[in-house]
């Protein structure tokens, strides 16, 4: 299969459907690996990374140069596409599952190629040594391939909804700049909720500590402070501030195509959120469809493992207790934020709310 997409008569047209998913780039070999998927395997994959549930484990290996030529020749020009960016653990997986609506919206959750490209861009910005050199031409060609292939849908009336991983917020600008038919929702948590989400257990504390190096590298996260001395609460505040600053920069650059959303509203006003996000994403949803989503299995199952039931009342009780337990660290995070946010003109509310 190394000859490329057109090597066999049994290969479906690459742009007729998302049946061939770009699982990853191998930049050392200058190839992309494509695997077979169905609508069901996309839906059943928690995320489109190593947890992807493929229809066929055999990968089709395609030279990036040949794939770029195929995109240039055959890809649908400038299709509508929606992006759900997020600051981590703020309801993005649940919201993307709510909008898995065959015939209307086709959701792709955290595709690995975008994560790869975000890491490469970050390493380049930091001047970090990398095992394989990816120059601007290869990066741009790969981003064009990824966005073109991720924009495909199963039927003409659908619009792709791509939920990148939280590592990909440094790609918001390049992705929105690439197509004037792209729309974005920038999902976030308020600082108290972010601290609770990130400091609730040891695994999450390790996660936010791992977010710090990339937050420090991203242009919006370059703050004049000693990050080596940060406490866990201050680390959470730093990471939160860096991501919110990124959002503010992109909102100024793309005021007509990006909107913000407080993730807490997904639970307190789910029907209103779905209507507001649908409007931002150019999706026409009848009231009965919204009602069916809110009252259906999506809201009553674990978003990352739909086989497990989700008890909203129990979740809210546990979260309230966790917040009470973390109150000293919440205050510490707020104090650090108060000491640093004034110098960068952080607004009290993020502009362009999808839901007022």
XYZ file of C-alpha atoms in Angstrom:
356
model
C 0.000 0.000 0.000
C 3.036 2.298 0.013
C 2.171 3.513 -3.486
C -0.547 5.769 -2.111
C -4.296 6.121 -1.967
C -4.847 5.162 -5.600
C -3.014 1.855 -5.333
C -6.112 -0.370 -5.412
C -9.445 -0.358 -7.187
C -11.191 -1.372 -3.963
C -10.185 1.864 -2.229
C -13.134 4.238 -1.703
C -12.789 7.794 -2.857
C -10.804 9.549 -0.173
C -13.154 12.537 0.012
C -16.470 10.727 -0.399
C -16.633 9.970 3.330
C -14.484 9.815 6.492
C -14.055 6.033 6.013
C -10.264 6.451 5.942
C -9.189 8.246 9.102
C -5.727 9.881 9.374
C -4.604 8.129 12.540
C -1.172 9.748 12.688
C 1.724 11.274 10.807
C 5.096 9.535 10.728
C 7.334 12.500 10.073
C 10.527 10.429 10.088
C 9.237 8.498 7.081
C 7.242 11.461 5.703
C 4.055 9.405 5.568
C 0.540 9.463 6.988
C -1.143 6.360 8.361
C -4.822 5.975 7.447
C -7.138 3.398 9.028
C -10.638 2.265 8.182
C -13.487 3.605 10.293
C -17.279 3.503 10.293
C -19.736 5.960 11.760
C -20.106 3.567 14.710
C -16.368 3.243 15.373
C -15.993 7.023 15.348
C -18.853 7.320 17.840
C -17.603 4.495 20.048
C -14.025 5.785 20.226
C -13.580 7.704 23.481
C -10.923 9.731 21.686
C -9.311 9.410 18.265
C -5.838 8.668 19.567
C -4.447 5.339 20.766
C -7.988 4.586 21.960
C -9.408 4.722 18.432
C -11.685 1.772 17.685
C -10.878 0.976 14.091
C -12.926 -1.137 11.702
C -9.722 -2.671 10.311
C -6.395 -2.603 12.159
C -4.370 -2.604 8.946
C -3.065 0.861 8.136
C -2.711 2.385 4.691
C 0.620 4.182 4.439
C 0.574 7.245 2.198
C 3.426 9.679 1.470
C 2.582 13.107 2.876
C 3.608 14.750 -0.409
C 1.209 12.556 -2.409
C -1.563 13.104 0.104
C -1.060 16.882 -0.035
C -1.401 16.735 -3.817
C -4.573 14.692 -3.481
C -6.013 17.222 -1.032
C -5.147 20.062 -3.378
C -6.793 18.294 -6.304
C -9.846 16.587 -4.813
C -10.785 18.009 -1.410
C -14.041 19.907 -1.166
C -13.035 23.579 -1.215
C -13.606 25.471 2.020
C -16.359 23.311 3.580
C -18.120 24.471 6.753
C -16.473 22.960 9.815
C -16.897 23.511 13.550
C -14.273 23.346 16.303
C -14.797 22.889 20.023
C -11.647 24.068 21.777
C -11.428 23.718 25.564
C -9.245 24.248 28.620
C -9.552 20.590 29.839
C -12.086 18.889 32.099
C -14.852 21.405 31.437
C -17.519 19.361 29.633
C -16.197 19.265 26.081
C -16.571 15.496 25.655
C -20.160 15.635 26.894
C -20.980 18.565 24.619
C -19.443 16.873 21.590
C -21.461 13.710 22.316
C -24.619 15.828 22.538
C -23.911 16.998 19.001
C -23.282 13.557 17.511
C -26.363 13.901 15.315
C -26.310 11.823 12.112
C -27.430 13.891 9.172
C -26.686 17.152 11.004
C -23.379 17.019 12.854
C -20.517 14.512 12.770
C -18.309 14.653 15.877
C -14.607 13.768 15.969
C -13.163 13.697 19.484
C -9.486 14.607 19.957
C -7.954 13.417 16.673
C -4.296 12.564 17.181
C -2.900 14.366 14.099
C -3.873 17.766 15.524
C -2.184 16.881 18.821
C 0.957 15.934 16.893
C 0.977 19.236 15.035
C 0.324 21.245 18.211
C 3.334 19.615 19.886
C 5.533 20.292 16.861
C 4.500 23.940 16.751
C 5.197 24.266 20.460
C 8.645 22.672 20.151
C 9.438 24.979 17.233
C 8.337 28.065 19.163
C 10.495 26.991 22.113
C 13.516 26.261 19.936
C 13.582 22.780 21.443
C 15.561 19.976 19.803
C 13.307 17.451 18.099
C 14.076 13.922 16.881
C 12.711 14.759 13.421
C 12.893 18.185 11.820
C 9.529 19.424 10.556
C 10.028 22.630 8.594
C 7.322 25.196 7.907
C 6.445 23.711 4.510
C 5.939 20.210 5.945
C 4.023 21.558 8.938
C 1.693 23.637 6.774
C 1.106 20.793 4.331
C 0.341 18.409 7.192
C -2.062 20.856 8.829
C -3.855 21.308 5.513
C -4.120 17.525 5.128
C -5.414 17.067 8.665
C -8.037 19.808 8.482
C -9.216 18.685 5.032
C -9.597 15.037 6.043
C -11.220 15.864 9.377
C -13.778 18.091 7.616
C -15.294 15.165 5.675
C -18.721 13.876 6.699
C -20.911 10.870 5.980
C -23.695 12.773 4.260
C -23.928 16.101 2.394
C -26.095 17.746 5.046
C -23.682 17.147 7.922
C -21.067 19.528 9.286
C -17.991 18.124 10.999
C -17.545 19.014 14.666
C -13.915 18.595 15.681
C -13.041 18.600 19.378
C -9.239 18.873 19.586
C -7.388 17.914 22.759
C -6.546 20.715 25.211
C -2.965 20.568 23.890
C -4.189 22.123 20.637
C -5.147 25.618 21.760
C -1.970 26.908 20.127
C -3.526 25.858 16.794
C -6.694 27.952 17.139
C -5.247 30.760 15.038
C -3.774 28.643 12.208
C -6.941 26.522 12.009
C -9.334 29.483 11.859
C -7.043 31.362 9.489
C -7.083 28.393 7.097
C -10.809 28.649 6.327
C -13.344 31.454 6.604
C -16.026 28.747 6.854
C -14.687 27.504 10.192
C -16.460 28.367 13.441
C -15.264 27.821 17.000
C -16.582 27.607 20.522
C -13.937 28.301 23.158
C -15.063 26.299 26.184
C -13.559 27.093 29.577
C -13.967 26.833 33.340
C -13.943 29.768 35.696
C -10.905 29.835 37.964
C -12.603 28.210 40.988
C -13.974 25.389 38.850
C -10.618 24.943 37.119
C -8.804 24.593 40.439
C -11.341 22.045 41.648
C -11.030 20.045 38.433
C -7.246 20.092 38.486
C -6.507 19.568 42.175
C -9.259 17.074 43.059
C -6.858 14.103 43.145
C -3.223 13.192 42.571
C -3.774 12.189 38.951
C -5.274 15.568 38.081
C -2.509 17.391 40.001
C 0.037 15.574 37.883
C -1.933 16.473 34.763
C -1.966 20.206 35.450
C 1.726 20.078 36.358
C 2.276 18.576 32.917
C 0.296 21.411 31.333
C 2.651 24.023 32.810
C 5.630 23.590 30.429
C 3.463 24.055 27.342
C 1.533 26.926 28.919
C 4.884 28.599 29.564
C 5.977 28.141 25.930
C 2.799 29.362 24.247
C 3.006 33.087 23.465
C 0.031 33.954 25.672
C 1.592 32.112 28.609
C 4.908 33.948 28.669
C 4.446 35.607 32.067
C 7.189 37.300 34.016
C 7.259 34.922 36.972
C 9.361 32.070 38.341
C 7.385 28.969 37.481
C 9.811 26.680 39.322
C 8.556 28.045 42.634
C 4.832 27.700 41.932
C 2.658 25.691 44.298
C 0.010 23.359 42.825
C -2.675 26.023 43.274
C -0.478 28.671 41.629
C 0.350 26.240 38.817
C -3.360 25.796 38.135
C -3.816 29.572 38.137
C -0.882 30.052 35.731
C -2.188 27.410 33.315
C -5.707 28.836 33.484
C -4.477 32.373 32.829
C -2.322 31.296 29.880
C -5.276 29.570 28.244
C -7.662 32.458 28.854
C -5.112 34.856 27.367
C -4.901 32.617 24.296
C -8.669 32.795 23.983
C -8.641 36.579 24.262
C -6.024 36.851 21.516
C -8.027 34.617 19.181
C -11.298 36.407 19.935
C -9.686 39.665 18.851
C -8.319 38.027 15.701
C -11.570 36.215 14.790
C -14.411 38.209 16.372
C -17.067 36.942 13.972
C -16.189 33.245 14.090
C -15.360 32.407 17.711
C -17.610 32.446 20.772
C -16.945 31.567 24.416
C -18.826 29.279 26.768
C -18.552 28.641 30.509
C -18.586 24.857 30.877
C -20.614 25.013 34.093
C -23.615 26.100 32.018
C -23.699 22.697 30.312
C -25.027 21.254 33.570
C -27.071 24.187 34.840
C -28.711 25.175 31.523
C -28.196 22.232 29.154
C -31.012 22.972 26.707
C -29.995 26.630 26.402
C -26.359 25.628 25.869
C -27.217 23.167 23.110
C -29.353 25.778 21.324
C -26.644 28.431 21.661
C -23.836 26.174 20.472
C -25.992 24.895 17.612
C -26.574 28.497 16.515
C -22.845 29.250 16.637
C -22.186 26.070 14.658
C -24.896 26.731 12.025
C -26.895 23.651 13.045
C -30.678 23.718 12.786
C -32.083 21.805 15.777
C -35.808 21.494 16.483
C -36.951 21.952 20.081
C -37.930 18.285 20.214
C -34.377 17.328 19.217
C -32.902 19.465 22.005
C -35.357 17.930 24.481
C -34.435 14.439 23.329
C -30.720 15.164 23.814
C -31.135 16.566 27.324
C -33.472 13.823 28.484
C -31.720 11.018 26.635
C -28.836 8.653 27.366
C -26.025 11.128 26.646
C -26.762 13.207 29.752
C -27.274 10.118 31.892
C -24.033 8.303 31.085
C -20.348 8.953 31.699
C -19.219 11.006 28.696
C -15.898 9.148 28.435
C -17.445 5.720 29.065
C -21.105 5.696 27.976
C -21.548 2.179 29.394
C -21.366 3.660 32.900
C -24.376 5.545 34.319
C -23.924 9.129 35.493
C -25.763 10.447 38.540
C -25.966 14.241 38.308
C -27.104 14.764 41.882
C -24.350 12.564 43.302
C -21.819 14.349 41.087
C -22.932 17.779 42.310
C -22.801 16.678 45.966
C -19.316 15.252 45.560
C -18.140 18.310 43.673
C -19.468 20.645 46.393
C -17.583 18.654 49.021
C -14.399 18.683 46.946
C -14.705 22.432 46.488
C -15.107 22.917 50.237
C -12.042 20.749 50.880
C -9.995 22.737 48.357
C -11.119 26.187 49.536
C -7.659 27.165 50.873
C -6.045 26.335 47.520
C -8.833 28.092 45.631
C -8.095 31.231 47.649
C -4.370 30.794 46.945
C -5.019 30.503 43.209
C -7.228 33.595 43.253
C -4.576 35.561 45.160
C -1.900 34.605 42.612
C -4.251 35.545 39.807
C -5.069 38.914 41.391
C -1.349 39.641 41.623
C -0.703 38.862 37.937
C -3.901 39.452 35.974
C -4.011 43.224 36.469
C -0.867 43.722 34.424
C -2.425 42.035 31.394
C -5.869 43.672 31.502
C -7.885 40.506 32.139
C -11.604 41.266 31.747
C -14.128 40.232 34.393
C -16.083 38.285 31.744
C -14.860 36.765 28.505
C -16.254 38.545 25.444
C -18.469 36.981 22.801
C -20.409 34.568 25.052
C -22.353 31.989 23.064
C -24.963 32.044 25.819
C -25.699 35.351 27.505
